[in-house]
Amino acid sequence: MEAKGTALVTGASRGIGRATAIALAERGFDVVATMRDPAAGEGLSEEGGGRVRVQRLDVNDPASIVLPVDLRVLVNNAGVEDDNLPLETMPSEIWRKLFETNVFGLVEVTKNAVPLMRARGGGVICNVTSSSILAPVPFLGAYRASKAAVGAIGESLQAEVAQFGIRVVEIMPGPIETDMLAASDRPAGAIADEPYRALAEMMWASRQNIRDAYTPAPEAARRIVDAILDDDGPLRYGCDDMSEGMLEGWRMVASDDAWLRPMFDAFSISS
Ligand SMILES: NC(=O)c1ccc[n+]([C@@H]2O[C@H](COP(=O)([O-])OP(=O)(O)OC[C@H]3O[C@@H](n4cnc5c(N)ncnc54)[C@H](OP(=O)(O)O)[C@@H]3O)[C@@H](O)[C@H]2O)c1
């Protein structure tokens, strides 16, 4: 697609969302940078060369989900993480909290976007999940499950809306330098749980090996915008060297695109 018209980003107060709002504006989009507290958007308009406007949107507050009628690109970026615990001790409130924002909130925003894009003949819906989906990382089951749910939702959505000229893109970030990455830079909470202590210590030691792969958010954002503009590209993308490498390795084994493409074709109705 051509980099013009209106794009909206959720969770644009900081991190990947904020950087993506700026990157979209730099390429030529008029950007609505949405966030729970608009005060956090101070400076964004200037950073985006005057093409960014800030709007309140909490993905868990349906009344706040007001999308522009000329929406061409939706970036579902808002997301939360929590303590990394073994399944047997992970409180159900944390499971619910992760799914509330990462899955149900994203679905609510997307439900509002589809009819708008359909009315205008198309657009791109870009869901930010996680490359951790591709690795069976211990203690990350709840977070990974919420992101994998979005992956499955995106696949079905692509099959539903391709006929309207809407493309779905899934971004699976690796370690991107944001508050979320900083907050996770400590041993998993599982370390306090005797049966899991040794595994948690091992995971913490192996975490030190990926520090070189930490990628600045503006670099991830640049690759996210490239993926959005890549009309004939695949469903899934990384946005840093580590996630791109993981995806490449996974494709060699699982060949996801070879698997999915004929089904997308079989389910498609030409527009
Ligand atoms: N950084 C990484 O290494 C990494 C890796 C894999 C995947 N991801 C994914 O990338 C996305 C962005 O992560 P990040 O690293 O930039 O995280 P971050 O720095 O923690 O920022 C998260 C953003 O989501 C917003 N948010 C949380 N709950 C929300 C809600 N109910 N409604 C609207 N916005 C909400 C936050 O808003 P507030 O400022 O109001 O809290 C913030 O803007 C997330 O989906 C995350 O899971 C990140």
CSV table of N, CA, C and O and ligand atoms in Angstrom, one decimal, residues 11-16 36 57-60 77-80 101 128-130 143 147 173-176 178-181, ligand 1:
chain,number,residue,atom,x,y,z
A,11,GLY,N,-1.7,1.7,22.4
A,11,GLY,CA,-0.5,1.6,23.3
A,11,GLY,C,0.7,2.5,22.8
A,11,GLY,O,1.8,2.0,22.8
A,12,ALA,N,0.4,3.7,22.3
A,12,ALA,CA,1.4,4.5,21.7
A,12,ALA,C,2.1,5.5,22.7
A,12,ALA,O,2.8,6.4,22.3
A,13,SER,N,1.8,5.3,24.0
A,13,SER,CA,2.4,6.2,25.0
A,13,SER,C,3.9,6.0,25.1
A,13,SER,O,4.6,6.9,25.5
A,14,ARG,N,4.4,4.8,24.8
A,14,ARG,CA,5.8,4.5,25.0
A,14,ARG,C,6.2,3.2,24.2
A,14,ARG,O,5.3,2.6,23.6
A,15,GLY,N,7.4,2.9,24.2
A,15,GLY,CA,7.9,1.6,23.7
A,15,GLY,C,7.7,1.5,22.2
A,15,GLY,O,7.8,2.4,21.4
A,16,ILE,N,7.3,0.3,21.8
A,16,ILE,CA,7.2,-0.1,20.4
A,16,ILE,C,6.0,0.7,19.7
A,16,ILE,O,6.2,1.2,18.6
A,36,ARG,N,-3.8,5.2,27.0
A,36,ARG,CA,-4.8,5.3,28.2
A,36,ARG,C,-4.7,6.7,28.8
A,36,ARG,O,-5.8,7.2,29.1
A,57,LEU,N,-7.4,6.1,24.3
A,57,LEU,CA,-8.1,4.8,24.0
A,57,LEU,C,-7.5,3.7,24.9
A,57,LEU,O,-6.3,3.5,25.0
A,58,ASP,N,-8.4,3.2,25.7
A,58,ASP,CA,-8.1,2.0,26.6
A,58,ASP,C,-8.7,0.8,25.9
A,58,ASP,O,-10.0,0.8,25.8
A,59,VAL,N,-8.0,-0.2,25.5
A,59,VAL,CA,-8.5,-1.3,24.8
A,59,VAL,C,-9.6,-2.0,25.6
A,59,VAL,O,-10.4,-2.8,25.1
A,60,ASN,N,-9.5,-1.8,27.0
A,60,ASN,CA,-10.4,-2.5,27.9
A,60,ASN,C,-11.7,-1.7,28.2
A,60,ASN,O,-12.5,-2.1,29.0
A,77,ASN,N,-1.0,-2.8,19.1
A,77,ASN,CA,0.2,-3.0,19.8
A,77,ASN,C,0.1,-3.1,21.3
A,77,ASN,O,0.9,-3.7,21.9
A,78,ALA,N,-1.0,-2.5,21.9
A,78,ALA,CA,-1.1,-2.4,23.3
A,78,ALA,C,-1.0,-3.8,23.9
A,78,ALA,O,-1.6,-4.8,23.4
A,79,GLY,N,-0.2,-4.0,24.9
A,79,GLY,CA,-0.1,-5.3,25.5
A,79,GLY,C,0.5,-5.2,26.9
A,79,GLY,O,1.1,-4.2,27.3
A,80,VAL,N,0.3,-6.3,27.7
A,80,VAL,CA,0.8,-6.4,29.0
A,80,VAL,C,1.5,-7.7,29.3
A,80,VAL,O,1.2,-8.7,28.6
A,101,THR,N,-6.4,-7.8,28.2
A,101,THR,CA,-5.8,-6.7,27.3
A,101,THR,C,-5.3,-7.3,26.0
A,101,THR,O,-5.6,-6.8,24.9
A,128,VAL,N,0.6,-7.0,17.0
A,128,VAL,CA,1.9,-7.3,17.6
A,128,VAL,C,1.8,-8.4,18.6
A,128,VAL,O,1.1,-8.3,19.6
A,129,THR,N,2.4,-9.5,18.3
A,129,THR,CA,2.3,-10.7,19.2
A,129,THR,C,3.7,-10.8,19.8
A,129,THR,O,4.2,-9.9,20.4
A,130,SER,N,4.4,-12.0,19.6
A,130,SER,CA,5.7,-12.1,20.3
A,130,SER,C,6.4,-13.3,19.6
A,130,SER,O,5.8,-14.4,19.3
A,143,TYR,N,1.5,-15.7,29.1
A,143,TYR,CA,1.7,-14.6,28.1
A,143,TYR,C,1.8,-15.2,26.7
A,143,TYR,O,1.1,-14.6,25.8
A,147,LYS,N,-0.6,-14.4,23.3
A,147,LYS,CA,-0.1,-14.0,22.0
A,147,LYS,C,-0.4,-15.0,20.9
A,147,LYS,O,-0.7,-14.6,19.8
A,173,PRO,N,7.8,-9.6,17.8
A,173,PRO,CA,9.0,-9.1,18.2
A,173,PRO,C,9.9,-10.0,19.0
A,173,PRO,O,9.4,-10.9,19.8
A,174,GLY,N,11.2,-9.9,18.9
A,174,GLY,CA,12.2,-10.4,19.8
A,174,GLY,C,12.4,-9.4,20.9
A,174,GLY,O,11.5,-8.6,21.2
A,175,PRO,N,13.6,-9.4,21.5
A,175,PRO,CA,13.8,-8.4,22.6
A,175,PRO,C,14.0,-7.0,22.2
A,175,PRO,O,15.0,-6.7,21.6
A,176,ILE,N,13.0,-6.2,22.4
A,176,ILE,CA,13.1,-4.8,21.9
A,176,ILE,C,13.2,-3.9,23.2
A,176,ILE,O,12.5,-4.1,24.2
A,178,THR,N,12.5,-1.6,25.6
A,178,THR,CA,11.3,-0.9,26.1
A,178,THR,C,11.2,-1.1,27.6
A,178,THR,O,11.9,-1.9,28.2
A,179,ASP,N,10.2,-0.4,28.2
A,179,ASP,CA,9.9,-0.7,29.6
A,179,ASP,C,9.6,-2.1,29.9
A,179,ASP,O,9.9,-2.7,30.9
A,180,MET,N,8.9,-2.8,28.9
A,180,MET,CA,8.5,-4.1,29.1
A,180,MET,C,9.7,-5.1,29.2
A,180,MET,O,9.8,-5.9,30.1
A,181,LEU,N,10.7,-4.8,28.3
A,181,LEU,CA,11.9,-5.6,28.3
A,181,LEU,C,12.6,-5.4,29.6
A,181,LEU,O,13.1,-6.3,30.3
B,1,LIG,N1,9.6,-5.3,24.2
B,1,LIG,C1,9.7,-6.5,23.8
B,1,LIG,O1,10.8,-7.1,23.9
B,1,LIG,C2,8.5,-7.3,23.3
B,1,LIG,C3,8.7,-8.6,22.8
B,1,LIG,C4,7.7,-9.3,22.3
B,1,LIG,C5,6.4,-8.7,22.2
B,1,LIG,N2,6.2,-7.4,22.6
B,1,LIG,C6,4.9,-6.8,22.5
B,1,LIG,O2,5.0,-5.6,21.9
B,1,LIG,C7,3.9,-4.7,22.3
B,1,LIG,C8,4.5,-3.4,22.9
B,1,LIG,O3,5.4,-3.8,23.9
B,1,LIG,P1,6.4,-2.7,24.6
B,1,LIG,O4,7.6,-3.5,24.8
B,1,LIG,O5,6.4,-1.5,23.8
B,1,LIG,O6,5.7,-2.6,26.0
B,1,LIG,P2,5.6,-1.3,27.0
B,1,LIG,O7,6.8,-0.5,26.9
B,1,LIG,O8,5.3,-1.9,28.3
B,1,LIG,O9,4.3,-0.6,26.4
B,1,LIG,C9,3.1,-1.2,26.4
B,1,LIG,C10,2.1,-0.2,25.9
B,1,LIG,O10,0.8,-0.9,25.9
B,1,LIG,C11,-0.1,0.0,26.6
B,1,LIG,N3,-1.2,-0.6,27.2
B,1,LIG,C12,-1.3,-1.5,28.2
B,1,LIG,N4,-2.5,-1.8,28.5
B,1,LIG,C13,-3.3,-1.0,27.7
B,1,LIG,C14,-4.7,-0.9,27.6
B,1,LIG,N5,-5.6,-1.5,28.3
B,1,LIG,N6,-5.2,0.0,26.6
B,1,LIG,C15,-4.3,0.7,25.9
B,1,LIG,N7,-3.0,0.6,26.0
B,1,LIG,C16,-2.5,-0.2,26.9
B,1,LIG,C17,0.8,0.8,27.6
B,1,LIG,O11,0.1,1.9,28.0
B,1,LIG,P3,0.4,2.7,29.5
B,1,LIG,O12,1.6,3.6,29.2
B,1,LIG,O13,-0.8,3.4,29.8
B,1,LIG,O14,0.7,1.6,30.4
B,1,LIG,C18,2.0,1.1,26.7
B,1,LIG,O15,1.7,2.1,25.8
B,1,LIG,C19,3.1,-5.5,23.4
B,1,LIG,O16,2.0,-6.1,22.8
B,1,LIG,C20,4.2,-6.6,23.8
B,1,LIG,O17,3.5,-7.7,24.3
B,1,LIG,C21,7.2,-6.7,23.2
